[in-house]
Backbone as numpy.savetxt, mean C-alpha at the origin, in Angstrom:
# Nx Ny Nz CAx CAy CAz Cx Cy Cz
4.92 -11.71 -3.93 3.54 -11.41 -4.28 3.26 -9.92 -4.09
3.70 -9.36 -2.97 3.46 -7.94 -2.72 4.21 -7.08 -3.73
5.43 -7.47 -4.03 6.22 -6.70 -5.01 5.55 -6.72 -6.38
5.00 -7.86 -6.76 4.29 -7.95 -8.03 3.04 -7.09 -8.04
2.31 -7.11 -6.93 1.11 -6.27 -6.82 1.49 -4.80 -6.91
2.55 -4.43 -6.23 3.01 -3.03 -6.27 3.42 -2.65 -7.69
4.10 -3.55 -8.39 4.52 -3.26 -9.76 3.32 -3.05 -10.68
2.29 -3.87 -10.52 1.09 -3.71 -11.35 0.38 -2.39 -11.07
0.27 -2.03 -9.79 -0.37 -0.75 -9.43 0.46 0.41 -9.97
1.79 0.32 -9.83 2.65 1.40 -10.32 2.58 1.53 -11.84
2.38 0.41 -12.54 2.25 0.47 -13.99 0.97 1.20 -14.39
-0.09 1.04 -13.60 -1.34 1.74 -13.88 -1.30 3.20 -13.47
-0.52 3.50 -12.45 -0.46 4.86 -11.90 0.99 5.31 -11.76
1.67 5.55 -12.88 3.09 5.89 -12.82 3.37 7.23 -12.12
2.36 8.04 -11.93 2.55 9.33 -11.27 2.43 9.22 -9.76
2.04 8.08 -9.22 1.89 7.91 -7.77 3.24 7.75 -7.11
3.33 8.23 -5.89 4.54 8.03 -5.08 4.50 6.63 -4.46
5.62 6.21 -3.92 5.68 4.92 -3.23 4.68 4.89 -2.08
4.56 5.99 -1.35 3.63 6.05 -0.24 2.18 5.87 -0.71
1.85 6.43 -1.85 0.50 6.29 -2.39 0.23 4.84 -2.80
1.21 4.19 -3.40 1.04 2.79 -3.79 0.86 1.93 -2.55
1.66 2.16 -1.52 1.54 1.40 -0.28 0.17 1.60 0.35
-0.33 2.82 0.36 -1.65 3.11 0.92 -2.73 2.39 0.11
-2.61 2.43 -1.20 -3.58 1.76 -2.07 -3.60 0.26 -1.78
-2.43 -0.34 -1.64 -2.36 -1.79 -1.38 -2.95 -2.14 -0.02
-2.82 -1.28 0.96 -3.41 -1.57 2.27 -4.93 -1.49 2.22
-5.47 -0.78 1.24 -6.93 -0.69 1.08 -7.48 -1.83 0.23
-6.61 -2.50 -0.51 -7.04 -3.55 -1.43 -6.79 -4.93 -0.82
-7.23 -5.11 0.41 -7.01 -6.38 1.10 -8.34 -7.01 1.48
-8.29 -8.31 1.70 -9.39 -9.03 2.31 -9.00 -9.22 3.76
-9.77 -8.64 4.65 -9.44 -8.68 6.08 -9.47 -10.12 6.58
-8.50 -10.49 7.37 -8.42 -11.81 7.98 -8.24 -11.61 9.48
-8.64 -12.56 10.26 -8.48 -12.46 11.71 -9.38 -11.40 12.30
-8.88 -10.70 13.31 -9.64 -9.63 13.95 -9.86 -8.49 12.96
-10.98 -7.78 13.07 -11.22 -6.65 12.16 -10.11 -5.60 12.25
-9.70 -5.10 11.10 -8.64 -4.09 11.05 -7.27 -4.73 11.13
-6.25 -3.89 11.29 -4.87 -4.35 11.36 -4.67 -5.13 12.66
-4.02 -6.29 12.56 -3.73 -7.07 13.76 -2.35 -7.71 13.63
-1.88 -8.30 14.71 -0.53 -8.87 14.72 -0.43 -10.18 13.94
-1.52 -10.88 13.77 -1.47 -12.16 13.06 -1.49 -11.98 11.54
-2.31 -11.06 11.02 -2.49 -10.92 9.58 -2.13 -9.53 9.05
-1.68 -8.64 9.90 -1.40 -7.29 9.44 -2.67 -6.62 8.95
-2.61 -6.02 7.76 -3.80 -5.38 7.18 -4.74 -6.41 6.56
-4.23 -7.59 6.25 -5.03 -8.64 5.64 -4.28 -9.25 4.47
-5.01 -9.99 3.66 -4.43 -10.65 2.50 -4.69 -9.79 1.27
-3.64 -9.45 0.54 -3.80 -8.60 -0.64 -4.68 -9.33 -1.66
-5.68 -8.62 -2.12 -6.55 -9.11 -3.18 -6.06 -8.46 -4.46
-5.31 -9.22 -5.25 -4.68 -8.66 -6.44 -5.70 -8.11 -7.43
-6.81 -8.80 -7.60 -7.84 -8.30 -8.50 -8.35 -6.94 -8.03
-8.60 -6.83 -6.74 -9.09 -5.57 -6.18 -8.04 -4.47 -6.33
-6.78 -4.81 -6.10 -5.70 -3.82 -6.18 -5.56 -3.25 -7.59
-5.77 -4.10 -8.58 -5.54 -3.67 -9.96 -6.80 -3.16 -10.65
-7.94 -3.80 -10.39 -9.14 -3.49 -11.17 -10.27 -2.81 -10.42
-10.27 -2.83 -9.11 -11.42 -2.31 -8.36 -11.58 -0.82 -8.54
-12.80 -0.42 -8.79 -13.13 1.00 -8.91 -13.74 1.51 -7.62
-14.15 0.60 -6.73 -14.89 1.01 -5.54 -14.02 1.13 -4.29
-12.71 1.15 -4.46 -11.83 1.37 -3.31 -12.04 2.79 -2.81
-11.69 3.06 -1.55 -11.76 4.44 -1.09 -10.96 5.36 -2.01
-11.21 6.62 -1.89 -10.60 7.62 -2.77 -9.09 7.44 -2.87
-8.56 7.84 -4.01 -7.12 7.79 -4.23 -6.41 8.51 -3.09
-5.36 7.92 -2.56 -4.65 8.57 -1.46 -4.16 9.96 -1.84
-4.18 10.83 -0.87 -3.68 12.19 -1.10 -2.19 12.13 -1.39
-1.70 13.04 -2.21 -0.26 13.03 -2.49 0.54 13.17 -1.20
1.50 12.32 -1.08 2.36 12.35 0.10 3.55 13.26 -0.18
4.08 13.88 0.87 5.28 14.69 0.65 6.42 13.79 0.18
7.22 14.31 -0.71 8.35 13.55 -1.24 9.40 13.40 -0.15
9.84 12.16 0.06 10.90 11.89 1.02 12.00 11.13 0.30
13.22 11.35 0.73 14.35 10.64 0.15 14.34 9.20 0.65
15.10 8.36 -0.03 15.22 6.98 0.41 15.75 6.92 1.84
16.73 7.75 2.14 17.30 7.76 3.50 16.26 8.13 4.55
15.39 9.08 4.25 14.34 9.47 5.20 13.34 8.33 5.38
12.97 7.66 4.29 12.06 6.52 4.40 12.69 5.38 5.19
13.96 5.12 4.92 14.69 4.07 5.64 14.72 4.38 7.13
15.05 5.61 7.48 15.12 6.01 8.89 13.76 5.91 9.55
12.71 6.31 8.85 11.37 6.24 9.41 10.94 4.79 9.62
11.27 3.95 8.67 10.87 2.54 8.75 11.57 1.83 9.91
12.86 2.10 10.06 13.63 1.41 11.10 13.70 2.20 12.41
13.06 3.34 12.47 13.01 4.11 13.71 14.31 4.81 14.04
15.17 4.99 13.07 16.44 5.68 13.33 16.22 7.19 13.37
17.05 7.86 14.11 16.96 9.32 14.19 17.93 9.97 13.27
């Protein structure tokens, strides 16, 4: 489901980086559980309609610095 949502957002915004798409998807959620990010629901449940069609999301994420796949992998897994 998340991969499909990311693909739809990337199709609409082919100039966005992966980091920008990820940021956009975290803003296009319906919060569940405790307010904000939590251990049970993370950021919340992705609202696909909001991710693809919403105009009232917070501003487009600022361009992120380009990182290689290896740098992203290391950052994600905490490797040095």
